[in-house]
Amino acid sequence: MKVWGRLALAAVLAGWPAGAQEVFDLILKGGRVVDPKNGRDGRMDIGIRKGRIGKIAASIPAVQGRKVVDVGDYIVTPGLIDLNANFDIRRGAKGVNPDHNELRACVTTAVEGGNVDAATFAEFKTKVIDDVKTRVLVFLAADGNGEAVARQHPEIVVGFRAGANGAESAVRAAALTKTVVLGEGPGLRAGDIQTGFYRSGSRPAAAKGVVQDLGHGAAGFWFRVAAPAVKQGRLPDTLSTGLDAESVMLPRATMTNVMTKMLALGAPLNGLIARATVNPARALRRPELGSLTEGGVADVAVLETRAGSFGLLDAGHARLTATREVRCVMTVRAGAVVWDSEGLSVRHWMDAGPYSNFK
């Protein structure tokens, strides 16, 4: 019997008028939904249809879903946003594949943090952006020619990366294109993003209104800096990985790993979720991202915090032992399950039928 037939029969048996029922491609059922932008924190179901969130409610009848996934043991949040990573794949570069390294950490939107310039943007778009499931945005390197690319591709370019010699050229380009600057040094304006919040050594003072980003990477996060800062209540506005071929190995700077470190240092989980969802969406001026909103794109993270003993490393290869770990269980990108560590969305093999019918 086809799906529609099953749904219609079940509706009739339940005493409901079949034609009145919404049908969802996917229902995530029973999870603890934490959505800071919309002020949600409670048990809810999420119905997804045609890549968008169709309904969020205390209960959506399972009969209305073509596929229903029980996420009652987990935390359901907007898809995480990593606003500073490295995906440049040119020879000699340290870029990593966004799908392989971000989707499995519940990141659905990731931003290339300044390795791509006007001359290499077209190649990067073809070989990376157009070829992956992750939504990849770009901070362009400020090289004097990026303004035209930013104007031509406003759906991709979120701003400019300030160079080691200062932010002047990046600020000029961002002002002309009404975008933001990502940098580490001085010269940033209100609304720009200063990354490397817990790096070792002196850190330039930021102007009022500058967004403070964690920016882990291979050098941007040190326990000896972060631990006393968190204890004093000094937390960054946003979390990011600074992910590249070096930091993905040691110190394993994925988004869930960064969240685990901050949780171990005493930061509250709900605050970390905000710093990985709505806060970066606002910083990037992409208000359509970072929330679970009916009618919005269905980018969803299913997370778990599990107890145990977990060794964590910082940029100096020092260790911290955590008693709780933040783990990505499932990632939904534009309505499709793209990561499923427990196989929650897949039938048991004994119920799968002949393998010749596999699609």
Short mmCIF file of C-alpha atoms in Angstrom, two decimals:
data_model
loop_
_atom_site.label_atom_id
_atom_site.label_comp_id
_atom_site.label_asym_id
_atom_site.label_seq_id
_atom_site.Cartn_x
_atom_site.Cartn_y
_atom_site.Cartn_z
CA MET A 1 0.00 0.00 0.00
CA LYS A 2 1.34 3.46 -0.86
CA VAL A 3 2.07 6.05 1.83
CA TRP A 4 -0.94 8.16 0.96
CA GLY A 5 -3.15 5.06 1.18
CA ARG A 6 -1.84 4.20 4.62
CA LEU A 7 -2.34 7.75 5.81
CA ALA A 8 -5.90 7.93 4.50
CA LEU A 9 -6.86 4.58 6.04
CA ALA A 10 -5.33 5.49 9.40
CA ALA A 11 -7.14 8.83 9.40
CA VAL A 12 -10.48 7.16 8.76
CA LEU A 13 -9.90 4.56 11.47
CA ALA A 14 -9.03 7.35 13.90
CA GLY A 15 -12.24 9.16 13.09
CA TRP A 16 -10.56 12.11 11.35
CA PRO A 17 -11.52 13.51 7.97
CA ALA A 18 -8.57 12.43 5.82
CA GLY A 19 -8.71 15.46 3.56
CA ALA A 20 -8.32 17.83 6.53
CA GLN A 21 -4.98 16.47 7.68
CA GLU A 22 -1.63 18.01 6.82
CA VAL A 23 0.95 15.57 5.56
CA PHE A 24 4.60 16.07 6.46
CA ASP A 25 7.64 14.51 4.81
CA LEU A 26 9.28 14.19 8.23
CA ILE A 27 8.11 14.56 11.82
CA LEU A 28 10.66 14.89 14.61
CA LYS A 29 8.66 13.72 17.58
CA GLY A 30 8.93 14.34 21.30
CA GLY A 31 12.27 16.13 21.53
CA ARG A 32 13.17 18.91 23.93
CA VAL A 33 13.07 21.85 21.51
CA VAL A 34 15.47 24.66 22.46
CA ASP A 35 15.06 27.63 20.13
CA PRO A 36 16.44 30.79 21.76
CA LYS A 37 15.24 33.17 19.05
CA ASN A 38 11.61 32.15 19.50
CA GLY A 39 11.85 31.59 23.26
CA ARG A 40 11.10 27.88 23.06
CA ASP A 41 12.32 25.30 25.57
CA GLY A 42 9.99 22.35 25.93
CA ARG A 43 8.72 19.08 24.52
CA MET A 44 7.42 19.63 21.00
CA ASP A 45 6.99 17.95 17.63
CA ILE A 46 8.32 19.46 14.41
CA GLY A 47 6.65 18.74 11.08
CA ILE A 48 8.77 19.30 7.97
CA ARG A 49 7.42 19.58 4.45
CA LYS A 50 9.21 20.42 1.17
CA GLY A 51 12.38 21.46 2.96
CA ARG A 52 10.68 23.90 5.29
CA ILE A 53 9.22 23.77 8.78
CA GLY A 54 5.49 23.30 8.39
CA LYS A 55 4.40 23.07 12.00
CA ILE A 56 5.74 23.16 15.54
CA ALA A 57 3.29 21.93 18.16
CA ALA A 58 2.99 20.04 21.42
CA SER A 59 1.80 17.03 19.45
CA ILE A 60 1.54 16.24 15.75
CA PRO A 61 -0.18 12.89 15.10
CA ALA A 62 2.32 10.39 13.75
CA VAL A 63 -0.18 9.39 11.07
CA GLN A 64 0.49 12.75 9.40
CA GLY A 65 4.14 11.93 8.68
CA ARG A 66 5.59 10.00 5.77
CA LYS A 67 8.55 9.43 8.09
CA VAL A 68 8.42 9.84 11.87
CA VAL A 69 11.57 9.93 13.98
CA ASP A 70 11.39 9.58 17.76
CA VAL A 71 13.82 12.13 19.22
CA GLY A 72 12.39 12.00 22.73
CA ASP A 73 15.79 11.34 24.28
CA TYR A 74 17.44 14.33 22.64
CA ILE A 75 17.64 18.12 22.38
CA VAL A 76 16.36 19.62 19.14
CA THR A 77 17.76 23.00 18.11
CA PRO A 78 18.14 25.09 14.99
CA GLY A 79 20.97 23.89 12.78
CA LEU A 80 24.22 25.21 14.21
CA ILE A 81 26.11 28.06 12.50
CA ASP A 82 29.91 28.08 12.33
CA LEU A 83 30.84 31.61 11.30
CA ASN A 84 34.58 31.03 10.87
CA ALA A 85 36.09 27.94 9.24
CA ASN A 86 38.47 27.12 6.39
CA PHE A 87 37.26 25.38 3.26
CA ASP A 88 39.81 26.60 0.72
CA ILE A 89 40.88 23.50 -1.22
CA ARG A 90 43.67 24.97 -3.33
CA ARG A 91 47.01 23.18 -3.37
CA GLY A 92 48.89 23.90 -0.16
CA ALA A 93 45.83 25.30 1.63
CA LYS A 94 44.49 23.93 4.91
CA GLY A 95 40.84 23.82 3.93
CA VAL A 96 38.59 20.91 4.88
CA ASN A 97 35.45 19.49 3.30
CA PRO A 98 32.44 21.18 4.94
CA ASP A 99 30.10 18.20 4.61
CA HIS A 100 32.55 15.75 6.13
CA ASN A 101 33.46 18.01 9.04
CA GLU A 102 30.47 20.26 9.71
CA LEU A 103 27.31 18.23 9.06
CA ARG A 104 28.45 15.51 11.45
CA ALA A 105 28.77 18.23 14.13
CA CYS A 106 25.18 19.44 13.52
CA VAL A 107 26.39 22.52 11.63
CA THR A 108 24.12 23.35 8.70
CA THR A 109 25.60 26.78 7.86
CA ALA A 110 29.34 27.42 7.80
CA VAL A 111 31.35 30.44 6.70
CA GLU A 112 34.67 30.36 4.88
CA GLY A 113 36.72 32.75 6.97
CA GLY A 114 38.76 34.76 4.50
CA ASN A 115 40.95 32.47 2.42
CA VAL A 116 38.99 33.13 -0.77
CA ASP A 117 39.46 36.37 -2.71
CA ALA A 118 37.87 37.90 -5.80
CA ALA A 119 40.22 35.98 -8.10
CA THR A 120 39.47 32.56 -6.60
CA PHE A 121 35.80 33.01 -5.70
CA ALA A 122 34.41 31.52 -8.94
CA GLU A 123 36.49 28.35 -8.55
CA PHE A 124 35.58 28.10 -4.87
CA LYS A 125 31.89 28.47 -5.68
CA THR A 126 32.03 25.72 -8.31
CA LYS A 127 34.21 23.25 -6.39
CA VAL A 128 32.88 23.78 -2.88
CA ILE A 129 29.69 25.84 -2.48
CA ASP A 130 27.81 24.26 -5.39
CA ASP A 131 29.04 20.76 -4.58
CA VAL A 132 28.11 20.32 -0.90
CA LYS A 133 24.96 20.03 1.18
CA THR A 134 26.21 22.43 3.85
CA ARG A 135 25.15 26.04 3.31
CA VAL A 136 28.53 27.71 2.78
CA LEU A 137 28.84 31.49 3.06
CA VAL A 138 32.01 33.53 2.57
CA PHE A 139 34.07 36.25 4.17
CA LEU A 140 36.18 37.43 1.24
CA ALA A 141 39.81 38.40 1.65
CA ALA A 142 39.93 42.18 1.19
CA ASP A 143 42.10 42.60 -1.90
CA GLY A 144 40.59 45.68 -3.53
CA ASN A 145 38.41 43.73 -6.02
CA GLY A 146 36.01 41.98 -3.69
CA GLU A 147 33.27 44.61 -3.72
CA ALA A 148 32.06 43.55 -7.17
CA VAL A 149 31.89 39.90 -6.10
CA ALA A 150 30.00 40.83 -2.93
CA ARG A 151 27.46 42.83 -4.93
CA GLN A 152 27.07 40.03 -7.47
CA HIS A 153 26.64 37.31 -4.85
CA PRO A 154 24.92 38.86 -1.81
CA GLU A 155 23.37 35.46 -1.02
CA ILE A 156 26.87 34.08 -0.39
CA VAL A 157 29.24 36.88 0.61
CA VAL A 158 28.61 38.06 4.17
CA GLY A 159 31.59 40.38 4.43
CA PHE A 160 35.37 40.71 4.40
CA ARG A 161 38.25 39.31 6.42
CA ALA A 162 40.66 41.81 7.89
CA GLY A 163 44.28 40.99 7.18
CA ALA A 164 47.18 40.76 9.61
CA ASN A 165 48.21 44.32 8.76
CA GLY A 166 44.94 45.87 9.88
CA ALA A 167 41.27 46.21 9.08
CA GLU A 168 41.30 49.37 6.96
CA SER A 169 40.82 47.78 3.53
CA ALA A 170 38.27 45.27 4.85
CA VAL A 171 36.29 48.01 6.61
CA ARG A 172 36.29 50.08 3.42
CA ALA A 173 35.01 47.15 1.35
CA ALA A 174 32.38 46.25 3.96
CA ALA A 175 31.16 49.84 4.14
CA LEU A 176 30.73 49.98 0.35
CA THR A 177 28.77 46.70 0.30
CA LYS A 178 26.91 47.09 3.61
CA THR A 179 28.43 43.92 5.02
CA VAL A 180 30.56 43.09 8.08
CA VAL A 181 34.22 42.48 8.83
CA LEU A 182 35.77 39.45 10.54
CA GLY A 183 39.14 40.12 12.13
CA GLU A 184 41.42 39.71 15.12
CA GLY A 185 43.07 43.10 15.43
CA PRO A 186 41.99 46.70 16.04
CA GLY A 187 40.01 48.96 13.72
CA LEU A 188 36.73 47.06 13.76
CA ARG A 189 33.42 48.91 13.83
CA ALA A 190 30.31 48.23 15.87
CA GLY A 191 28.66 45.18 14.30
CA ASP A 192 31.94 43.75 13.01
CA ILE A 193 33.25 40.48 14.46
CA GLN A 194 36.47 40.07 16.44
CA THR A 195 37.51 36.42 16.66
CA GLY A 196 39.95 34.58 18.93
CA PHE A 197 38.28 35.41 22.25
CA TYR A 198 40.30 32.98 24.38
CA ARG A 199 43.59 33.07 22.56
CA SER A 200 46.85 33.32 24.47
CA GLY A 201 48.66 36.66 24.70
CA SER A 202 47.47 40.24 24.50
CA ARG A 203 44.26 40.98 22.65
CA PRO A 204 43.46 44.35 21.08
CA ALA A 205 40.66 46.27 22.75
CA ALA A 206 37.49 46.28 20.68
CA ALA A 207 35.19 49.19 20.01
CA LYS A 208 31.77 49.20 21.62
CA GLY A 209 29.32 46.97 19.79
CA VAL A 210 31.92 44.69 18.19
CA VAL A 211 30.75 41.06 18.24
CA GLN A 212 33.11 38.82 20.20
CA ASP A 213 33.63 35.40 18.61
CA LEU A 214 35.38 32.41 20.14
CA GLY A 215 37.29 31.31 17.01
CA HIS A 216 38.99 28.13 18.25
CA GLY A 217 41.24 26.98 15.40
CA ALA A 218 44.77 25.76 16.03
CA ALA A 219 45.72 28.79 18.15
CA GLY A 220 42.59 30.58 19.35
CA PHE A 221 41.46 28.68 22.46
CA TRP A 222 43.54 28.11 25.60
CA PHE A 223 42.12 26.58 28.78
CA ARG A 224 44.37 28.77 30.95
CA VAL A 225 42.74 31.83 29.36
CA ALA A 226 39.19 30.49 29.00
CA ALA A 227 38.77 28.93 32.47
CA PRO A 228 39.23 32.09 34.55
CA ALA A 229 37.32 34.15 31.98
CA VAL A 230 34.27 31.87 32.11
CA LYS A 231 34.44 31.84 35.89
CA GLN A 232 34.23 35.64 35.79
CA GLY A 233 31.26 35.46 33.41
CA ARG A 234 33.20 36.61 30.33
CA LEU A 235 31.73 34.64 27.46
CA PRO A 236 31.98 35.31 23.71
CA ASP A 237 28.89 36.41 21.81
CA THR A 238 29.29 33.62 19.25
CA LEU A 239 31.01 30.26 18.97
CA SER A 240 33.08 29.24 15.95
CA THR A 241 35.60 26.54 15.21
CA GLY A 242 38.26 28.18 13.03
CA LEU A 243 38.29 24.68 11.58
CA ASP A 244 41.10 23.66 9.23
CA ALA A 245 43.17 20.59 8.38
CA GLU A 246 45.32 21.12 11.46
CA SER A 247 42.74 21.92 14.12
CA VAL A 248 40.29 19.22 13.03
CA MET A 249 42.86 16.64 14.16
CA LEU A 250 44.46 18.26 17.19
CA PRO A 251 42.74 19.84 19.10
CA ARG A 252 39.61 18.44 17.35
CA ALA A 253 37.95 21.84 17.06
CA THR A 254 34.51 20.86 15.77
CA MET A 255 31.44 22.80 16.88
CA THR A 256 30.19 20.13 19.28
CA ASN A 257 33.73 19.81 20.67
CA VAL A 258 33.85 23.57 21.27
CA MET A 259 30.46 23.42 22.99
CA THR A 260 31.67 20.52 25.15
CA LYS A 261 34.72 22.53 26.25
CA MET A 262 32.63 25.54 27.15
CA LEU A 263 30.12 23.35 29.00
CA ALA A 264 32.97 21.76 30.96
CA LEU A 265 34.25 25.21 31.93
CA GLY A 266 30.85 26.14 33.37
CA ALA A 267 28.97 27.88 30.56
CA PRO A 268 25.21 27.05 30.53
CA LEU A 269 24.00 24.82 27.70
CA ASN A 270 21.10 27.04 26.60
CA GLY A 271 23.47 29.99 26.33
CA LEU A 272 25.84 27.93 24.20
CA ILE A 273 22.97 26.97 21.90
CA ALA A 274 22.13 30.66 21.45
CA ARG A 275 25.79 31.40 20.68
CA ALA A 276 25.76 28.73 17.98
CA THR A 277 22.40 29.63 16.40
CA VAL A 278 20.60 32.96 16.72
CA ASN A 279 23.66 35.02 17.73
CA PRO A 280 25.79 34.17 14.67
CA ALA A 281 22.72 34.56 12.44
CA ARG A 282 22.36 38.12 13.73
CA ALA A 283 26.09 38.80 13.47
CA LEU A 284 26.07 37.67 9.83
CA ARG A 285 22.88 39.67 9.16
CA ARG A 286 21.04 36.53 8.14
CA PRO A 287 17.90 36.69 10.31
CA GLU A 288 16.27 33.87 8.35
CA LEU A 289 18.82 31.47 9.86
CA GLY A 290 19.41 30.29 13.41
CA SER A 291 15.84 29.53 14.46
CA LEU A 292 13.05 26.99 14.17
CA THR A 293 10.26 29.05 12.65
CA GLU A 294 7.18 27.85 10.82
CA GLY A 295 7.70 28.60 7.15
CA GLY A 296 11.46 28.83 7.58
CA VAL A 297 14.06 26.51 6.13
CA ALA A 298 14.22 23.15 7.94
CA ASP A 299 17.80 23.19 9.19
CA VAL A 300 17.68 21.23 12.44
CA ALA A 301 20.21 19.84 14.90
CA VAL A 302 19.45 16.90 17.19
CA LEU A 303 21.92 16.95 20.07
CA GLU A 304 22.67 14.81 23.08
CA THR A 305 24.52 15.57 26.29
CA ARG A 306 25.88 12.35 27.70
CA ALA A 307 27.69 11.67 30.95
CA GLY A 308 31.12 10.06 31.14
CA SER A 309 34.77 10.97 31.12
CA PHE A 310 35.93 12.88 28.04
CA GLY A 311 39.43 14.18 27.37
CA LEU A 312 39.55 17.57 25.67
CA LEU A 313 42.50 19.39 24.14
CA ASP A 314 43.14 23.10 23.68
CA ALA A 315 45.33 24.98 21.21
CA GLY A 316 48.37 24.40 23.42
CA HIS A 317 47.68 20.63 23.55
CA ALA A 318 46.81 20.83 27.23
CA ARG A 319 44.10 18.50 28.49
CA LEU A 320 40.86 19.02 30.38
CA THR A 321 38.63 16.14 31.46
CA ALA A 322 34.93 16.75 31.07
CA THR A 323 32.09 14.82 32.68
CA ARG A 324 29.54 15.72 29.97
CA GLU A 325 29.87 15.70 26.20
CA VAL A 326 27.75 17.48 23.61
CA ARG A 327 27.21 15.07 20.73
CA CYS A 328 25.50 15.45 17.36
CA VAL A 329 22.95 12.68 16.87
CA MET A 330 21.19 13.88 13.72
CA THR A 331 21.47 16.76 11.27
CA VAL A 332 18.61 17.84 9.02
CA ARG A 333 19.56 20.21 6.20
CA ALA A 334 16.75 21.76 4.15
CA GLY A 335 14.41 19.00 5.31
CA ALA A 336 16.69 16.06 4.48
CA VAL A 337 18.45 13.88 7.05
CA VAL A 338 22.15 14.22 6.17
CA TRP A 339 23.73 12.82 9.36
CA ASP A 340 22.27 10.15 11.60
CA SER A 341 24.71 8.65 14.08
CA GLU A 342 22.17 6.25 15.60
CA GLY A 343 20.20 5.38 12.47
CA LEU A 344 17.07 6.84 14.04
CA SER A 345 15.59 7.72 10.65
CA VAL A 346 16.21 4.29 9.13
CA ARG A 347 14.19 1.08 9.47
CA HIS A 348 15.63 -1.89 11.33
CA TRP A 349 17.21 -4.32 8.92
CA MET A 350 14.66 -7.02 9.79
CA ASP A 351 11.87 -4.68 8.61
CA ALA A 352 13.67 -3.33 5.56
CA GLY A 353 12.32 -5.88 3.11
CA PRO A 354 14.25 -7.20 0.10
CA TYR A 355 17.49 -5.33 -0.49
CA SER A 356 16.59 -5.23 -4.17
CA ASN A 357 13.99 -2.57 -3.24
CA PHE A 358 16.56 -0.28 -1.64
CA LYS A 359 16.44 3.31 -2.88
#
